[in-house]
Amino acid sequence: EYTHPSVRLDETDAYYVDVIHTDARPLMSFGLGMWQRCGHSDFYPNGGLIMSGCEEGIMSHVAEEKGNWAYALRRILSCNHIRAYEYFIDSINPKTCQMIAVECDSWENFQNGQCQNCKENMGNCDLLGFYAFAYLNGTKAQKRPHGLYLHTNEKSPFCATHYRVTIVLSDTLQSLRQGGDRGNFRMILN
């Protein structure tokens, strides 16, 4: 990470380079990936650090690997890292669902809903994985100014649907004078 482009992955390595950052913690924290943006499109599922479903206990990893302790140990030690190729494999069949990522300047802003929704032509979004190149329609890839962020499910199919809900109960002057609205609000999304 942060080395000369000749010794690491870089956008000049191919016509189009898309990178899935899934274990971008520092090496001292046992991270196996890298945080540095190095492709035309850099995807940061779940923020690029800890992947959904990887914090499970040992027995869940053993069960996921159908009792194979060697594979379970590999998953325990590198679950976040191996999610990159698992996400890519999952993206090959678009009939299951598409992993849509939104361009944003940070994971925190993405989580707070401060990034633009996907435009009709997917200009500020992209599909993670196999079809990432699809929306370029043969045009030359340009390096995106920001990373692409998305949430994933814990198990395959990993694609998750993003919703942004904004609720305004009342913004009248009378409401503001009394110190805002009072009461309870409950919402359930299925």
Tab-separated table of C-alpha atoms in Angstrom:
chain	number	residue	atom	x	y	z
A	1	GLU	CA	0.000	0.000	0.000
A	2	TYR	CA	1.209	3.502	-0.904
A	3	THR	CA	4.110	2.089	-2.896
A	4	HIS	CA	5.168	2.767	-6.472
A	5	PRO	CA	2.493	1.675	-9.024
A	6	SER	CA	4.947	-0.750	-10.613
A	7	VAL	CA	4.849	-3.020	-7.522
A	8	ARG	CA	1.136	-2.885	-6.658
A	9	LEU	CA	-2.224	-2.929	-8.386
A	10	ASP	CA	-2.846	0.285	-10.305
A	11	GLU	CA	-5.355	1.705	-12.799
A	12	THR	CA	-2.690	1.600	-15.514
A	13	ASP	CA	-2.459	-2.212	-15.282
A	14	ALA	CA	-5.438	-2.815	-17.604
A	15	TYR	CA	-8.041	-1.118	-19.763
A	16	TYR	CA	-10.382	-1.194	-16.774
A	17	VAL	CA	-9.382	-1.993	-13.177
A	18	ASP	CA	-12.053	-2.410	-10.533
A	19	VAL	CA	-11.008	-3.205	-6.978
A	20	ILE	CA	-13.063	-4.745	-4.161
A	21	HIS	CA	-11.584	-3.581	-0.827
A	22	THR	CA	-12.728	-6.012	1.874
A	23	ASP	CA	-9.996	-6.162	4.536
A	24	ALA	CA	-8.406	-2.725	4.487
A	25	ARG	CA	-7.253	-2.697	8.097
A	26	PRO	CA	-3.541	-2.033	8.669
A	27	LEU	CA	-1.258	-5.068	8.512
A	28	MET	CA	-0.456	-4.587	12.225
A	29	SER	CA	-4.168	-5.222	12.901
A	30	PHE	CA	-4.021	-8.386	10.774
A	31	GLY	CA	-5.542	-6.688	7.758
A	32	LEU	CA	-4.783	-8.433	4.466
A	33	GLY	CA	-6.144	-5.848	2.042
A	34	MET	CA	-5.390	-2.237	1.295
A	35	TRP	CA	-7.261	1.027	1.755
A	36	GLN	CA	-5.564	3.021	-1.000
A	37	ARG	CA	-7.680	3.643	-4.078
A	38	CYS	CA	-5.822	2.013	-6.941
A	39	GLY	CA	-8.334	1.268	-9.713
A	40	HIS	CA	-10.699	3.106	-12.007
A	41	SER	CA	-13.478	2.035	-9.633
A	42	ASP	CA	-12.744	1.183	-6.004
A	43	PHE	CA	-15.548	-0.626	-4.174
A	44	TYR	CA	-15.711	-0.578	-0.366
A	45	PRO	CA	-18.461	-3.008	0.712
A	46	ASN	CA	-19.459	-2.382	4.328
A	47	GLY	CA	-16.845	0.379	4.453
A	48	GLY	CA	-14.005	-1.896	3.332
A	49	LEU	CA	-12.932	-3.083	6.786
A	50	ILE	CA	-15.147	-5.667	8.487
A	51	MET	CA	-17.503	-7.674	6.279
A	52	SER	CA	-21.005	-8.564	7.336
A	53	GLY	CA	-21.132	-12.148	8.632
A	54	CYS	CA	-17.408	-12.385	9.422
A	55	GLU	CA	-17.769	-11.584	13.126
A	56	GLU	CA	-19.598	-14.851	13.766
A	57	GLY	CA	-18.230	-17.443	16.186
A	58	ILE	CA	-16.018	-20.391	15.330
A	59	MET	CA	-18.877	-22.902	15.098
A	60	SER	CA	-20.763	-20.814	12.541
A	61	HIS	CA	-17.659	-20.832	10.321
A	62	VAL	CA	-17.349	-24.610	10.770
A	63	ALA	CA	-21.016	-24.984	9.800
A	64	GLU	CA	-20.565	-22.697	6.778
A	65	GLU	CA	-17.677	-24.905	5.610
A	66	LYS	CA	-19.809	-28.052	6.179
A	67	GLY	CA	-17.638	-29.397	9.016
A	68	ASN	CA	-14.309	-28.995	7.232
A	69	TRP	CA	-12.038	-27.667	10.001
A	70	ALA	CA	-9.195	-26.678	7.636
A	71	TYR	CA	-11.494	-24.459	5.563
A	72	ALA	CA	-13.147	-23.173	8.730
A	73	LEU	CA	-9.738	-22.135	10.104
A	74	ARG	CA	-9.005	-20.335	6.830
A	75	ARG	CA	-12.344	-18.537	7.123
A	76	ILE	CA	-11.708	-17.617	10.773
A	77	LEU	CA	-8.318	-16.102	9.908
A	78	SER	CA	-9.236	-14.388	6.653
A	79	CYS	CA	-13.024	-14.119	6.344
A	80	ASN	CA	-12.956	-10.399	5.526
A	81	HIS	CA	-10.288	-10.881	2.875
A	82	ILE	CA	-11.898	-13.816	1.058
A	83	ARG	CA	-15.212	-11.976	0.846
A	84	ALA	CA	-13.773	-10.098	-2.172
A	85	TYR	CA	-13.817	-13.147	-4.430
A	86	GLU	CA	-17.066	-14.410	-2.863
A	87	TYR	CA	-18.742	-11.085	-3.756
A	88	PHE	CA	-17.325	-11.306	-7.276
A	89	ILE	CA	-18.596	-14.876	-7.754
A	90	ASP	CA	-22.007	-13.838	-6.391
A	91	SER	CA	-22.152	-10.955	-8.891
A	92	ILE	CA	-21.869	-13.225	-11.952
A	93	ASN	CA	-25.526	-14.272	-11.862
A	94	PRO	CA	-27.464	-10.986	-12.072
A	95	LYS	CA	-30.794	-12.834	-11.836
A	96	THR	CA	-30.185	-13.346	-8.123
A	97	CYS	CA	-29.712	-9.628	-7.559
A	98	GLN	CA	-27.293	-6.857	-8.402
A	99	MET	CA	-24.776	-5.389	-5.987
A	100	ILE	CA	-25.239	-1.662	-6.608
A	101	ALA	CA	-22.639	0.662	-5.084
A	102	VAL	CA	-23.015	4.429	-4.688
A	103	GLU	CA	-20.172	6.875	-5.212
A	104	CYS	CA	-19.458	8.876	-2.079
A	105	ASP	CA	-16.569	10.681	-0.420
A	106	SER	CA	-16.677	8.505	2.736
A	107	TRP	CA	-18.355	5.487	4.341
A	108	GLU	CA	-19.728	7.705	7.108
A	109	ASN	CA	-21.435	10.014	4.616
A	110	PHE	CA	-22.821	6.997	2.748
A	111	GLN	CA	-24.286	5.595	5.969
A	112	ASN	CA	-25.775	8.980	6.850
A	113	GLY	CA	-27.524	9.209	3.466
A	114	GLN	CA	-25.465	12.197	2.336
A	115	CYS	CA	-24.608	10.760	-1.089
A	116	GLN	CA	-26.665	11.146	-4.231
A	117	ASN	CA	-29.051	8.385	-5.186
A	118	CYS	CA	-28.260	6.472	-8.363
A	119	LYS	CA	-29.042	8.503	-11.434
A	120	GLU	CA	-30.974	6.968	-14.315
A	121	ASN	CA	-27.802	6.236	-16.300
A	122	MET	CA	-25.914	4.932	-13.211
A	123	GLY	CA	-23.466	7.868	-13.525
A	124	ASN	CA	-22.675	8.017	-9.814
A	125	CYS	CA	-23.215	4.301	-9.166
A	126	ASP	CA	-21.769	1.056	-10.443
A	127	LEU	CA	-22.305	-2.666	-10.167
A	128	LEU	CA	-19.767	-4.444	-7.997
A	129	GLY	CA	-18.064	-7.411	-9.600
A	130	PHE	CA	-18.467	-9.026	-12.988
A	131	TYR	CA	-20.684	-6.325	-14.536
A	132	ALA	CA	-18.778	-3.298	-13.184
A	133	PHE	CA	-17.610	-2.423	-16.699
A	134	ALA	CA	-21.079	-2.773	-18.248
A	135	TYR	CA	-22.239	0.855	-17.940
A	136	LEU	CA	-19.218	2.264	-19.758
A	137	ASN	CA	-20.697	0.982	-23.056
A	138	GLY	CA	-17.244	0.578	-24.587
A	139	THR	CA	-15.991	4.050	-23.634
A	140	LYS	CA	-12.602	4.518	-21.984
A	141	ALA	CA	-12.721	4.196	-18.221
A	142	GLN	CA	-11.996	7.300	-16.165
A	143	LYS	CA	-10.841	7.143	-12.547
A	144	ARG	CA	-13.762	7.952	-10.301
A	145	PRO	CA	-13.199	10.892	-7.935
A	146	HIS	CA	-14.520	8.914	-4.932
A	147	GLY	CA	-14.925	5.346	-3.735
A	148	LEU	CA	-18.089	3.286	-4.236
A	149	TYR	CA	-19.914	2.080	-1.104
A	150	LEU	CA	-22.589	-0.509	-0.421
A	151	HIS	CA	-23.977	-2.739	2.305
A	152	THR	CA	-23.960	-6.515	1.920
A	153	ASN	CA	-25.850	-9.400	3.468
A	154	GLU	CA	-24.110	-11.867	5.779
A	155	LYS	CA	-24.536	-14.830	3.411
A	156	SER	CA	-24.997	-15.421	-0.294
A	157	PRO	CA	-26.796	-13.844	-2.040
A	158	PHE	CA	-24.736	-10.965	-0.636
A	159	CYS	CA	-26.587	-8.149	-2.407
A	160	ALA	CA	-28.603	-5.891	-0.152
A	161	THR	CA	-31.116	-3.209	-1.039
A	162	HIS	CA	-30.376	0.291	0.229
A	163	TYR	CA	-33.208	2.475	1.439
A	164	ARG	CA	-33.077	6.057	2.556
A	165	VAL	CA	-36.041	7.239	4.559
A	166	THR	CA	-36.574	10.887	5.476
A	167	ILE	CA	-39.401	11.698	7.860
A	168	VAL	CA	-40.636	15.203	8.576
A	169	LEU	CA	-43.362	15.150	11.200
A	170	SER	CA	-43.878	18.877	11.319
A	171	ASP	CA	-41.778	21.868	10.484
A	172	THR	CA	-44.251	24.629	11.176
A	173	LEU	CA	-43.272	27.750	13.106
A	174	GLN	CA	-45.824	26.860	15.789
A	175	SER	CA	-44.191	23.454	16.279
A	176	LEU	CA	-40.735	24.995	16.537
A	177	ARG	CA	-41.910	27.499	19.187
A	178	GLN	CA	-43.066	24.701	21.472
A	179	GLY	CA	-39.688	22.950	21.206
A	180	GLY	CA	-40.448	20.582	18.368
A	181	ASP	CA	-42.821	17.659	18.007
A	182	ARG	CA	-43.196	15.240	20.855
A	183	GLY	CA	-44.234	11.641	20.836
A	184	ASN	CA	-43.062	8.275	19.657
A	185	PHE	CA	-42.501	7.126	16.122
A	186	ARG	CA	-42.100	3.508	15.079
A	187	MET	CA	-41.297	2.159	11.642
A	188	ILE	CA	-40.866	-1.398	10.455
A	189	LEU	CA	-39.536	-2.200	6.976
A	190	ASN	CA	-39.976	-5.710	5.615
